[in-house]
mmCIF file with all atom_site columns, C-alpha atoms in Angstrom:
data_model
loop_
_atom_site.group_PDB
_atom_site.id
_atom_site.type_symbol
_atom_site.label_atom_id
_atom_site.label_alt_id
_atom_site.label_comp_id
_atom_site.label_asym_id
_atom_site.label_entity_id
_atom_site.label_seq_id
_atom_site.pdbx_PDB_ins_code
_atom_site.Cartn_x
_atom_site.Cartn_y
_atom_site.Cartn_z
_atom_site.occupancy
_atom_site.B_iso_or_equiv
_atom_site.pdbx_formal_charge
_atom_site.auth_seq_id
_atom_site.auth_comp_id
_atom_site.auth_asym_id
_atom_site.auth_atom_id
_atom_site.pdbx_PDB_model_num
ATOM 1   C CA . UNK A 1 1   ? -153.458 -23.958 -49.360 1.00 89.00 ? 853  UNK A CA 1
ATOM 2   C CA . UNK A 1 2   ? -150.916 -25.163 -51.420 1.00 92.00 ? 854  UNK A CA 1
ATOM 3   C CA . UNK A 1 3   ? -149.048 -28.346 -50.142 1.00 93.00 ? 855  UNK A CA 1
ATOM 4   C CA . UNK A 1 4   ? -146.450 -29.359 -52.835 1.00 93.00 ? 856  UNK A CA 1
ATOM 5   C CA . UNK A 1 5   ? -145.126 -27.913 -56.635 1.00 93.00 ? 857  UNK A CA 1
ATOM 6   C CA . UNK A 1 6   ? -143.421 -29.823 -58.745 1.00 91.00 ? 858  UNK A CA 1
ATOM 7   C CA . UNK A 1 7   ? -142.007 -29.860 -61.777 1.00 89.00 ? 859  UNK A CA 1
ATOM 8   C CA . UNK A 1 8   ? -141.611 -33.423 -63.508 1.00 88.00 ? 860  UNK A CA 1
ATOM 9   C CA . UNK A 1 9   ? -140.227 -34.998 -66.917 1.00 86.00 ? 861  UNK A CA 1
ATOM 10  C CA . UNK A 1 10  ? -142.056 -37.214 -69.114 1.00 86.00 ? 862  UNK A CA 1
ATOM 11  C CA . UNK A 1 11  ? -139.557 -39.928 -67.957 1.00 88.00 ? 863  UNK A CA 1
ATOM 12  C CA . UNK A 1 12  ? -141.041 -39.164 -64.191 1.00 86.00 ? 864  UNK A CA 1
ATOM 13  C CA . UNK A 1 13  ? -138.108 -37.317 -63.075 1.00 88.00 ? 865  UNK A CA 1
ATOM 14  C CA . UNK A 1 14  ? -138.568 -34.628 -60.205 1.00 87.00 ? 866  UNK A CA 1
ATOM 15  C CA . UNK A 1 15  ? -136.818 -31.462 -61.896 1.00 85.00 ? 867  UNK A CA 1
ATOM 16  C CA . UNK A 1 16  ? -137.759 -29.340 -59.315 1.00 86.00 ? 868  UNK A CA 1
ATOM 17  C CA . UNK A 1 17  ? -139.901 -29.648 -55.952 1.00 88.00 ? 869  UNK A CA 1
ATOM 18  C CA . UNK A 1 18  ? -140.895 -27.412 -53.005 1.00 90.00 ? 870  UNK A CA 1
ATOM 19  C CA . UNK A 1 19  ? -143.058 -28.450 -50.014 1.00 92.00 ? 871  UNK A CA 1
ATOM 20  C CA . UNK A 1 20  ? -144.602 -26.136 -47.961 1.00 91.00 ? 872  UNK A CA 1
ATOM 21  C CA . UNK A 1 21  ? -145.594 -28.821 -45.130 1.00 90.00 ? 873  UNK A CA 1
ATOM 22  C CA . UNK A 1 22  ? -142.739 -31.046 -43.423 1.00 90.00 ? 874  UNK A CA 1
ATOM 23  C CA . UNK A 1 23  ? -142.866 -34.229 -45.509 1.00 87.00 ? 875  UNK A CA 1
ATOM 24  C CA . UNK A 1 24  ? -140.145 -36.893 -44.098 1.00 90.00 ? 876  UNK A CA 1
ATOM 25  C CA . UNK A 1 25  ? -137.888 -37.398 -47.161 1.00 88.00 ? 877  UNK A CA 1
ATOM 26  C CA . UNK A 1 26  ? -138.922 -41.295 -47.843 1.00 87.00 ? 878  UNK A CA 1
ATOM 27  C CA . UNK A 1 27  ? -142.865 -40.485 -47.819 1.00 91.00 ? 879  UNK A CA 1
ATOM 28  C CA . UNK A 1 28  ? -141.666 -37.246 -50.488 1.00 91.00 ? 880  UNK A CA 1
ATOM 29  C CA . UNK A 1 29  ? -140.015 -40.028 -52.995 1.00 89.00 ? 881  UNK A CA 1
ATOM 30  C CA . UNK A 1 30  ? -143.291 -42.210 -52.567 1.00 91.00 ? 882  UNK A CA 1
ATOM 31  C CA . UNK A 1 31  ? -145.391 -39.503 -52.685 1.00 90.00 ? 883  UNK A CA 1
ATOM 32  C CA . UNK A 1 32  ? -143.899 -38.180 -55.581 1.00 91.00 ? 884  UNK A CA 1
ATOM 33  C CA . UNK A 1 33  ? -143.637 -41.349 -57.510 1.00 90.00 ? 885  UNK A CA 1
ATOM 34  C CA . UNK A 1 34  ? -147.366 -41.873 -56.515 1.00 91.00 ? 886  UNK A CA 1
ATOM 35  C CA . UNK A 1 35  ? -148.286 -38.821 -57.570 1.00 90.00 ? 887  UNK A CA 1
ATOM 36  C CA . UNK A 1 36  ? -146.273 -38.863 -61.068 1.00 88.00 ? 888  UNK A CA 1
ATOM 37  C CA . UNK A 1 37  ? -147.761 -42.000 -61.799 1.00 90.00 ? 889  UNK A CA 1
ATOM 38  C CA . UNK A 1 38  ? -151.250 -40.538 -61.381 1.00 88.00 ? 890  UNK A CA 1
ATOM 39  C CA . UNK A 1 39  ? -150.366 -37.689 -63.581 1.00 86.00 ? 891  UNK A CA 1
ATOM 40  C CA . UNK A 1 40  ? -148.567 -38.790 -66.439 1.00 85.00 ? 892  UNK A CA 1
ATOM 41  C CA . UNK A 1 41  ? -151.084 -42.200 -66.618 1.00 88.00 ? 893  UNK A CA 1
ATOM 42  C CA . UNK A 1 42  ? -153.831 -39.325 -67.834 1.00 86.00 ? 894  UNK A CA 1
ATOM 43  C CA . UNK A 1 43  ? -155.170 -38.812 -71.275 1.00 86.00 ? 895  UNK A CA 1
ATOM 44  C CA . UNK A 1 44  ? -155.224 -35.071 -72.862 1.00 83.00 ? 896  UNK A CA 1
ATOM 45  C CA . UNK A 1 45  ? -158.464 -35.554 -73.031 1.00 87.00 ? 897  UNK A CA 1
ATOM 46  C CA . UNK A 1 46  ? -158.839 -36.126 -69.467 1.00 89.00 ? 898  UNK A CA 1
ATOM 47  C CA . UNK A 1 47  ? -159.090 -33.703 -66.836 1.00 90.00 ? 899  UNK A CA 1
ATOM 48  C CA . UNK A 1 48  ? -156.241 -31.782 -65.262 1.00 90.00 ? 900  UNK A CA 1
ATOM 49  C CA . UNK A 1 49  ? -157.483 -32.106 -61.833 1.00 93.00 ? 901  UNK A CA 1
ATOM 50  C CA . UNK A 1 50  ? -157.247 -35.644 -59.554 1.00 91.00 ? 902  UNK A CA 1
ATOM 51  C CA . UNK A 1 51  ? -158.800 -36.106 -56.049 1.00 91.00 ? 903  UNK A CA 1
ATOM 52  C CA . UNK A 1 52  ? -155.901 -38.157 -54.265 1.00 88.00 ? 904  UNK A CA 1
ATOM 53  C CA . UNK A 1 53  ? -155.813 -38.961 -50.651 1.00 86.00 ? 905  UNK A CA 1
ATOM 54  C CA . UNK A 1 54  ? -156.972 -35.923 -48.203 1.00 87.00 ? 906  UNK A CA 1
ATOM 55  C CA . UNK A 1 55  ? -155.395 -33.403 -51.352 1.00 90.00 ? 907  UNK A CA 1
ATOM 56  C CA . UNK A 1 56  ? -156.422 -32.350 -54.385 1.00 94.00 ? 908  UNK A CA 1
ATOM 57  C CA . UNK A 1 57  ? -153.545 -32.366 -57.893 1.00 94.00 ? 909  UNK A CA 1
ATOM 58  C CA . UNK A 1 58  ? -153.688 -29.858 -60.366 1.00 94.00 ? 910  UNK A CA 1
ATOM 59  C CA . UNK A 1 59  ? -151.136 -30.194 -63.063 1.00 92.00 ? 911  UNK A CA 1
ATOM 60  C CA . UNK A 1 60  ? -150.838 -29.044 -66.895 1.00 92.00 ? 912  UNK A CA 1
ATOM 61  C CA . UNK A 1 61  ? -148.090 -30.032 -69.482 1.00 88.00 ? 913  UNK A CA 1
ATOM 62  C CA . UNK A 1 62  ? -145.735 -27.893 -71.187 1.00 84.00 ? 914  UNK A CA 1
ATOM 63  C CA . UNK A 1 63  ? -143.587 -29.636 -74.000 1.00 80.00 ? 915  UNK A CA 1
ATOM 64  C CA . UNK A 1 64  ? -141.964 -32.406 -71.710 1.00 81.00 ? 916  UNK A CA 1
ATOM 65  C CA . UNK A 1 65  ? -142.552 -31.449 -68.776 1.00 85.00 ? 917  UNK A CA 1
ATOM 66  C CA . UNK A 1 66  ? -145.475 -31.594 -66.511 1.00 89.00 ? 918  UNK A CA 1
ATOM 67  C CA . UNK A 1 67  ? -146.093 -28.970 -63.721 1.00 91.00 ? 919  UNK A CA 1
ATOM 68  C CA . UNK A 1 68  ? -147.945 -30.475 -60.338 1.00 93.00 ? 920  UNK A CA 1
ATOM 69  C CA . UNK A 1 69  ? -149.165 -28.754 -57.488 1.00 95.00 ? 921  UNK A CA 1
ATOM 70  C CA . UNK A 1 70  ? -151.192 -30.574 -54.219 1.00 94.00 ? 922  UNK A CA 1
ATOM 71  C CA . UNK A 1 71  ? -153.517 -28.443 -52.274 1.00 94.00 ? 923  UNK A CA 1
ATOM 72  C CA . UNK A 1 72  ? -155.970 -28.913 -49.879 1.00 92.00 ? 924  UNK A CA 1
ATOM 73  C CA . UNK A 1 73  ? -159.746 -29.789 -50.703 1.00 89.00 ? 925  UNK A CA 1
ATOM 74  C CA . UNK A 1 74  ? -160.703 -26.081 -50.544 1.00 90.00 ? 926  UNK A CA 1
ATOM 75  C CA . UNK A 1 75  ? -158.782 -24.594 -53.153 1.00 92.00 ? 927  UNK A CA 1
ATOM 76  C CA . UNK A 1 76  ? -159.840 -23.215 -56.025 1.00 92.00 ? 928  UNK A CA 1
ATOM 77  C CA . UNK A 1 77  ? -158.640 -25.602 -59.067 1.00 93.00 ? 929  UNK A CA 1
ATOM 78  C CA . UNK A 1 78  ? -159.124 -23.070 -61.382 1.00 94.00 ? 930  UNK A CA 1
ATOM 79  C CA . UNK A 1 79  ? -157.074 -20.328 -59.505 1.00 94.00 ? 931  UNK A CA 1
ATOM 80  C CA . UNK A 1 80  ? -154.529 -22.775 -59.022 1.00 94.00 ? 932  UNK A CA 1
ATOM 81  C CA . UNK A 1 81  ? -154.427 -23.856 -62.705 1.00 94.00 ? 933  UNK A CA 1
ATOM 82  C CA . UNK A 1 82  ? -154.067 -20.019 -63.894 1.00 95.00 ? 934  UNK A CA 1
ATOM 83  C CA . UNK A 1 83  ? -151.236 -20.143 -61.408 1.00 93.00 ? 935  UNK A CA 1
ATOM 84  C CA . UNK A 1 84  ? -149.154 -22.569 -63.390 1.00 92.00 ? 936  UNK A CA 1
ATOM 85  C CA . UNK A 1 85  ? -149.293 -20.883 -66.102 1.00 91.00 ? 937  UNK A CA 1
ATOM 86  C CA . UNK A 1 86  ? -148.437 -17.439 -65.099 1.00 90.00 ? 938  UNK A CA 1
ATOM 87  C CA . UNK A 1 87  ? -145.235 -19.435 -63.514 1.00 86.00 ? 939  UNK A CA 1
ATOM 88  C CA . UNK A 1 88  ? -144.647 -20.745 -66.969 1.00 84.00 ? 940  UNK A CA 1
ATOM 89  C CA . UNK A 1 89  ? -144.789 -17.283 -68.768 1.00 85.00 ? 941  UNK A CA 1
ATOM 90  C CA . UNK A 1 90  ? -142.468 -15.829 -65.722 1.00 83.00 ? 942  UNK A CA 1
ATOM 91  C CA . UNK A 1 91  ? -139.761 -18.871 -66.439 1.00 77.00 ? 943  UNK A CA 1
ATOM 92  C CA . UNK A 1 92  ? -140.299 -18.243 -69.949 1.00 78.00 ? 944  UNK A CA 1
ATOM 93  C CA . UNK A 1 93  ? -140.037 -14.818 -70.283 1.00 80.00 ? 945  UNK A CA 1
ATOM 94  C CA . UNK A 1 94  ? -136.627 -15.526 -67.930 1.00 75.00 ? 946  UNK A CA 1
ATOM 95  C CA . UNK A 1 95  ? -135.021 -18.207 -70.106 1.00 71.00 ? 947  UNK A CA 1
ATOM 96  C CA . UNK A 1 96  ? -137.051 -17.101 -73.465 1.00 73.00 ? 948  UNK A CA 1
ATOM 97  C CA . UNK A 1 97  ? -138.756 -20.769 -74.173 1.00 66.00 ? 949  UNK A CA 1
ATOM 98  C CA . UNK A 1 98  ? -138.023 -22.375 -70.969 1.00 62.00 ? 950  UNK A CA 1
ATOM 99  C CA . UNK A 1 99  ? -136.814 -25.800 -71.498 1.00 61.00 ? 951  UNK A CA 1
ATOM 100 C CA . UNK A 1 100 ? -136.325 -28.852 -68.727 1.00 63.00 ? 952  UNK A CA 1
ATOM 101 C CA . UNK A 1 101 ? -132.592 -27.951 -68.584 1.00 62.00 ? 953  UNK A CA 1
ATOM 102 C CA . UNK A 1 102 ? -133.848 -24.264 -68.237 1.00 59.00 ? 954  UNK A CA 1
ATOM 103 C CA . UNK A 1 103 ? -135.717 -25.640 -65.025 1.00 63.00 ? 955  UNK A CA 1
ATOM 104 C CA . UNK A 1 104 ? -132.475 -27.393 -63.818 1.00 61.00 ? 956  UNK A CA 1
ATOM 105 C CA . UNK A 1 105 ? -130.655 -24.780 -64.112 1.00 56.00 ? 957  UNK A CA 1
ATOM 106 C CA . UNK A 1 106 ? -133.106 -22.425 -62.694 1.00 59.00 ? 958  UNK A CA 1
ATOM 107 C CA . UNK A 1 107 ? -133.320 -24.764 -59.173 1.00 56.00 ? 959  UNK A CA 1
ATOM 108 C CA . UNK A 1 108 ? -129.554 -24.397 -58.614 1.00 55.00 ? 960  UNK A CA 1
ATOM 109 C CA . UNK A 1 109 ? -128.695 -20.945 -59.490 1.00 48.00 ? 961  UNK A CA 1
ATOM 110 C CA . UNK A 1 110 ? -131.785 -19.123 -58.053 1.00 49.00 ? 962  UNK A CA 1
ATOM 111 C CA . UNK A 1 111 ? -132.523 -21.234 -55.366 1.00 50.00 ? 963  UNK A CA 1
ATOM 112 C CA . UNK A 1 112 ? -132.297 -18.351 -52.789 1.00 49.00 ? 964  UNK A CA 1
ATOM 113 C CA . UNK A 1 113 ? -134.685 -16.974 -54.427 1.00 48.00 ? 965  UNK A CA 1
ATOM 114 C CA . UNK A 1 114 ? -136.647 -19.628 -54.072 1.00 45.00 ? 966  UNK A CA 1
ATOM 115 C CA . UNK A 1 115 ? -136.769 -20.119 -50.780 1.00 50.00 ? 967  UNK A CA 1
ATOM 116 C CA . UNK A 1 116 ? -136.842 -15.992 -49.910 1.00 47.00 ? 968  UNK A CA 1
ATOM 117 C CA . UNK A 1 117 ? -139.950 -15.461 -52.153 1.00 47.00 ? 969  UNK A CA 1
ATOM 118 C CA . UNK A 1 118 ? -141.919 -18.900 -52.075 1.00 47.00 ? 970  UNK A CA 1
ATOM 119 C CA . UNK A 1 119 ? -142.302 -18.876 -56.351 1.00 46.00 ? 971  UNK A CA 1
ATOM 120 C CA . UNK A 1 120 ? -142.763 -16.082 -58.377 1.00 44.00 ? 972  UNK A CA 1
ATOM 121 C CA . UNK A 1 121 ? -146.213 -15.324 -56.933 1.00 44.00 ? 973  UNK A CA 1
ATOM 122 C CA . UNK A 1 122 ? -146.525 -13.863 -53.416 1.00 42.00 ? 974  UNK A CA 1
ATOM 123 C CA . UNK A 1 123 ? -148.939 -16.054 -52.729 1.00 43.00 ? 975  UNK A CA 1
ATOM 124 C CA . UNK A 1 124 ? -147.707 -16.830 -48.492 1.00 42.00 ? 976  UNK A CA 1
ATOM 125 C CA . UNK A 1 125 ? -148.798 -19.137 -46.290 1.00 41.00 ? 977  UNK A CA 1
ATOM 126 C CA . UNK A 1 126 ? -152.577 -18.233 -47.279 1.00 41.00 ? 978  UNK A CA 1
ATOM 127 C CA . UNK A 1 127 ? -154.055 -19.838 -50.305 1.00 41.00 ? 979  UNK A CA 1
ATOM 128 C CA . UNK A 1 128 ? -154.214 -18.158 -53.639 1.00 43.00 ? 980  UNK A CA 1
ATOM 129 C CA . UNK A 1 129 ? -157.522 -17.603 -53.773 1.00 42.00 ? 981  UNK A CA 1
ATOM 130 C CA . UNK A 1 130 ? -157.474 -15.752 -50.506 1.00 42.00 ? 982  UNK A CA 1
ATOM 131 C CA . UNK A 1 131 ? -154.477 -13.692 -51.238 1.00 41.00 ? 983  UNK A CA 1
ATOM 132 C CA . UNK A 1 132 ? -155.294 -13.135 -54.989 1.00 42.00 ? 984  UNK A CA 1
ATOM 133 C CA . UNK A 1 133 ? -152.088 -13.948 -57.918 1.00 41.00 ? 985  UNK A CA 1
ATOM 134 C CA . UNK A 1 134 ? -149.810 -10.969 -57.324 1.00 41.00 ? 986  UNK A CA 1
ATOM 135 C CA . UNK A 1 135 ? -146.880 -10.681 -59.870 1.00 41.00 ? 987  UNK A CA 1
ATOM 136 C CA . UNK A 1 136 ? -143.216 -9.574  -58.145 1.00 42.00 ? 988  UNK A CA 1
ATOM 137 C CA . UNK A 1 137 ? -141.190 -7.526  -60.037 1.00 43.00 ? 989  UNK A CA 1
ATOM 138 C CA . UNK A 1 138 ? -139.000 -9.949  -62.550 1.00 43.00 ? 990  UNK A CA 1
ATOM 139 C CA . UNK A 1 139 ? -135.800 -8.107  -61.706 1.00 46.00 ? 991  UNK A CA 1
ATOM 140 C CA . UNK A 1 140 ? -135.787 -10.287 -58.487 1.00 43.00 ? 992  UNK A CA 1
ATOM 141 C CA . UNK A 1 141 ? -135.306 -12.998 -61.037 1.00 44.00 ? 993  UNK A CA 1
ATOM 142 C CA . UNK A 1 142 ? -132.229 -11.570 -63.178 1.00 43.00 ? 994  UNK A CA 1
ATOM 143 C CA . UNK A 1 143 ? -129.956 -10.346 -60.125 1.00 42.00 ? 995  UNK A CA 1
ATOM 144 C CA . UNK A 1 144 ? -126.633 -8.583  -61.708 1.00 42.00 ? 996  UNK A CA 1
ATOM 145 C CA . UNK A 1 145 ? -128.312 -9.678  -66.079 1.00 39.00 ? 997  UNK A CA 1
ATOM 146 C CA . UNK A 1 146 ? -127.926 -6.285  -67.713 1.00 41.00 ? 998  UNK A CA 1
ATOM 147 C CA . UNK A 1 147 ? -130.548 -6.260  -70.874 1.00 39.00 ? 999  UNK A CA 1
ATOM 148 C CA . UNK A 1 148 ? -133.140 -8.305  -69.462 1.00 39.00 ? 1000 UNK A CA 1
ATOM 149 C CA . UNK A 1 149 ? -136.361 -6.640  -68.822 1.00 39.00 ? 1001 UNK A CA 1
#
């Protein structure tokens, strides 16, 4: 199950972060700073997925920023990892070449939306690989933008 996404700068910067477990809000800047430093201390040629703690972190880089999501031990990295990037192409297609002001913007505007629908995905409160990566329909993410398919 997933446990945490986040979406970070190069500089370490939380752009953007959901939880999907109560985390008190001083262990979430500790855990995030713990995490980013775990992350962005990696190599490319290094793998993409770190055992930390009682979690597992799955992230992959995109330009400047980095996208990280915990999960529990018995997720499937590889499902997980496939899951970032079909976020990526669904902000991208959006903002055509998302960008980390893209991502800013994207928090405050459609954050009802991200709260309604989870992410893009319908993924629950099962994991992914139990519920399988279903697309929504992107006109949930253009409410009122005539022209955008």
């Amino acid at each position: 199950m997933i446990k945490f996404f986040l979406m970070v700068n190069k500089q370490g910067q939380t752009r953007l972060s959901k939880y999907y477990e109560h985390v008190d809000i001083n262990k979430r800047t500790f855990l995030e700073t713990e995490v980013i430093k775990s992350c962005l201390s990696r190599s490319n040629e290094q793998c993409s997925f770190i055992e930390y703690k009682d979690f597992k972190l799955i992230y992959r880089q995109y330009a400047a920023l980095f996208i990280v999501v915990g999960v529990n031990d018995t997720e499937n990295e590889m499902a997980i990892y496939e899951f970032i990037h079909n976020f990526v192409e669904v902000l991208d297609e959006y903002f055509s070449r998302v960008s980390e002001l893209d991502v800013s913007f994207f928090n405050t505007v459609f954050h009802g939306t991200w709260q309604a629908h989870s992410s893009p995905y319908q993924i629950g409160s099962c994991s992914v690989t139990q519920a399988g990566v279903q697309r929504c329909d992107h006109g949930l993410l253009h409410p009122g933008s005539p022209g955008l398919q």
